[in-house]
Short mmCIF file of C-alpha atoms in Angstrom, two decimals:
data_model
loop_
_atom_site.label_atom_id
_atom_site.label_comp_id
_atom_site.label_asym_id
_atom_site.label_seq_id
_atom_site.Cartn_x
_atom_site.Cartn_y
_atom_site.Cartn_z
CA UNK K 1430 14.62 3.79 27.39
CA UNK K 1431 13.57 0.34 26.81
CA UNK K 1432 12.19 -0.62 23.61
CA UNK K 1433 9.67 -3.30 22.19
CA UNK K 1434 9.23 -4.67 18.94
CA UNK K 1435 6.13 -4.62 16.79
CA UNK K 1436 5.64 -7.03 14.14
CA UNK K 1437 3.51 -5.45 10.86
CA UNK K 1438 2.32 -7.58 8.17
CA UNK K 1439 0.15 -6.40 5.26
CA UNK K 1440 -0.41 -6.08 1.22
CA UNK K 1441 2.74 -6.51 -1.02
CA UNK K 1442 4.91 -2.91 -0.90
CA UNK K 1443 4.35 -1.15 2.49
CA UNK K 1444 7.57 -1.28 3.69
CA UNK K 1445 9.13 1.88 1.60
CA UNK K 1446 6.17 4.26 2.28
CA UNK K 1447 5.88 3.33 6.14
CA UNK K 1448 9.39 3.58 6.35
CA UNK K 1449 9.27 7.54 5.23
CA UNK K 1450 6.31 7.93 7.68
CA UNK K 1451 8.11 6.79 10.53
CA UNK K 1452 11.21 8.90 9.05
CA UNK K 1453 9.24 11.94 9.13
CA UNK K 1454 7.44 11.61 12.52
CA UNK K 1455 9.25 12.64 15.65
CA UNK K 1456 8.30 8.86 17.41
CA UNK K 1457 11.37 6.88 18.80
CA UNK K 1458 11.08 4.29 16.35
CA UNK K 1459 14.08 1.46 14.72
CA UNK K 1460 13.15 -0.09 11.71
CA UNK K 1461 14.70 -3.61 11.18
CA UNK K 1462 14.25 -6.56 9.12
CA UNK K 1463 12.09 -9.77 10.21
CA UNK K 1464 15.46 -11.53 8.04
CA UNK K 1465 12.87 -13.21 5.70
CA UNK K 1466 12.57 -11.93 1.74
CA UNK K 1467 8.77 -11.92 2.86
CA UNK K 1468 7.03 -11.43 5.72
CA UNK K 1469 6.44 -8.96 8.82
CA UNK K 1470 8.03 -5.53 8.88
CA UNK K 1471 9.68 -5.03 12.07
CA UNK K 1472 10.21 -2.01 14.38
CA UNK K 1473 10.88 -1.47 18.00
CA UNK K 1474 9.17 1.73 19.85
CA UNK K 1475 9.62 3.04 22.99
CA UNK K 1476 7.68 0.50 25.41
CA UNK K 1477 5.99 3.71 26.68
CA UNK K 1478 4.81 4.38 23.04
CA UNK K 1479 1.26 3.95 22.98
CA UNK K 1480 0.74 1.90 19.71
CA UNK K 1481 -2.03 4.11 18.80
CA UNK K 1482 0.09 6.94 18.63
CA UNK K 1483 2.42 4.73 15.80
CA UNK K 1484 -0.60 4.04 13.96
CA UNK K 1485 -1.80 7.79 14.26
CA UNK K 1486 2.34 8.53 12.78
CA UNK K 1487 1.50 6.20 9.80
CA UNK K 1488 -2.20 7.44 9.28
CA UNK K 1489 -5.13 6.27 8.28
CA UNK K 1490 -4.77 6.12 4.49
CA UNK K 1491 -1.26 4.11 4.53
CA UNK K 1492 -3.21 1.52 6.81
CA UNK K 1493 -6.47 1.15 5.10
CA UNK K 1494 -4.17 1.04 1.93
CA UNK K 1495 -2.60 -2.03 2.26
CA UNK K 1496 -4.14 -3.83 4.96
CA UNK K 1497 -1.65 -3.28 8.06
CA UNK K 1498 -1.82 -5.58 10.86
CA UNK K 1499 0.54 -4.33 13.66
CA UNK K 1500 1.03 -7.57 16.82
CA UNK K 1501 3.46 -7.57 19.65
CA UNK K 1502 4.80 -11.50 18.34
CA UNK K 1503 5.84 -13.23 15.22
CA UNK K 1504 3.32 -16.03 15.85
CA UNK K 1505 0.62 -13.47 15.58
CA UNK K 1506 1.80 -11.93 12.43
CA UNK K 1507 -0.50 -12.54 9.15
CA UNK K 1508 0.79 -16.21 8.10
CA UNK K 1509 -0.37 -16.21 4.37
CA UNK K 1510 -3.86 -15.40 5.09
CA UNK K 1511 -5.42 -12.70 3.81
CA UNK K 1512 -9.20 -11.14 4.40
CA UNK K 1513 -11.93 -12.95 2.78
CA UNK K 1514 -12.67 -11.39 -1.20
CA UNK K 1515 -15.41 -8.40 -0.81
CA UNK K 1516 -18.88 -9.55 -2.93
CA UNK K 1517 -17.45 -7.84 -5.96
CA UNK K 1518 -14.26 -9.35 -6.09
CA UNK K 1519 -15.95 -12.66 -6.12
CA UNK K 1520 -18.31 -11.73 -8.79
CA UNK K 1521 -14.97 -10.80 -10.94
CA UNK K 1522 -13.53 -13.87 -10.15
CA UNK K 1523 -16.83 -15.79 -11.20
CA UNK K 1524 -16.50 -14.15 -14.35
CA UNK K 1525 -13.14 -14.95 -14.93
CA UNK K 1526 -13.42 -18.31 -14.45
CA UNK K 1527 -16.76 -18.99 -16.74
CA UNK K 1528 -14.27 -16.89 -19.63
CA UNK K 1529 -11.64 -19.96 -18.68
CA UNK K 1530 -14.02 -22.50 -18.98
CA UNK K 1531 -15.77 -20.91 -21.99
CA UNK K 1532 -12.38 -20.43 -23.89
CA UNK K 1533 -11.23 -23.88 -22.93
CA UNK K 1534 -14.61 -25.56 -24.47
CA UNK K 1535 -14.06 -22.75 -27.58
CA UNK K 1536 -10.38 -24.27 -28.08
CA UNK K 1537 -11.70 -28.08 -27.77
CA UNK K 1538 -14.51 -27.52 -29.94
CA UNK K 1539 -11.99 -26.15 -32.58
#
């Protein structure tokens, strides 16, 4: 068997619960470390793995979850980039920021 290695990047705090979905599936999987404190997940499958069959293993939930990104290279793995704030999460941070700038004119005006 001759194995390749998958790179998977996403939110802060996969690692432990993909690690006990991959522990629980019957797929020829190795977990490893990319060696960084941060950064991609690694794994190597079975190069006859399908990946959609890995990403069926972790399901739906656990992806959607914390964003995964699975890629067959480092260099395609997420480099600090994230996806773009959804309408409402701008509108909270619009609102945080005018409660900045209105506490910071309170303060000065005090």
């Amino acid at each position: 068997m001759n194995w390749t290695t998958i790179y998977i990047s996403g939110k802060p705090g996969f690692e432990k619960e993909l690690q006990r979905k991959l522990e629980r599936s019957d797929l020829p999987v190795m977990s490893g470390s990319s060696g960084l404190s941060s950064g991609p997940w690694l794994c190597w499958i079975d190069e006859q793995l399908p990946i959609r069959k890995l990403k069926e293993a972790i399901g739906a939930d656990l992806i959607w979850r914390y964003r995964l990104q699975f890629s067959m290279s480092i260099e395609e793995t997420d480099s600090g980039q994230h996806d773009p704030f959804t309408e409402r999460e701008e509108n909270m941070i619009e609102t945080m920021k005018a409660h900045v700038k209105r506490r910071a004119v309170s303060e000065l005006q005090s």
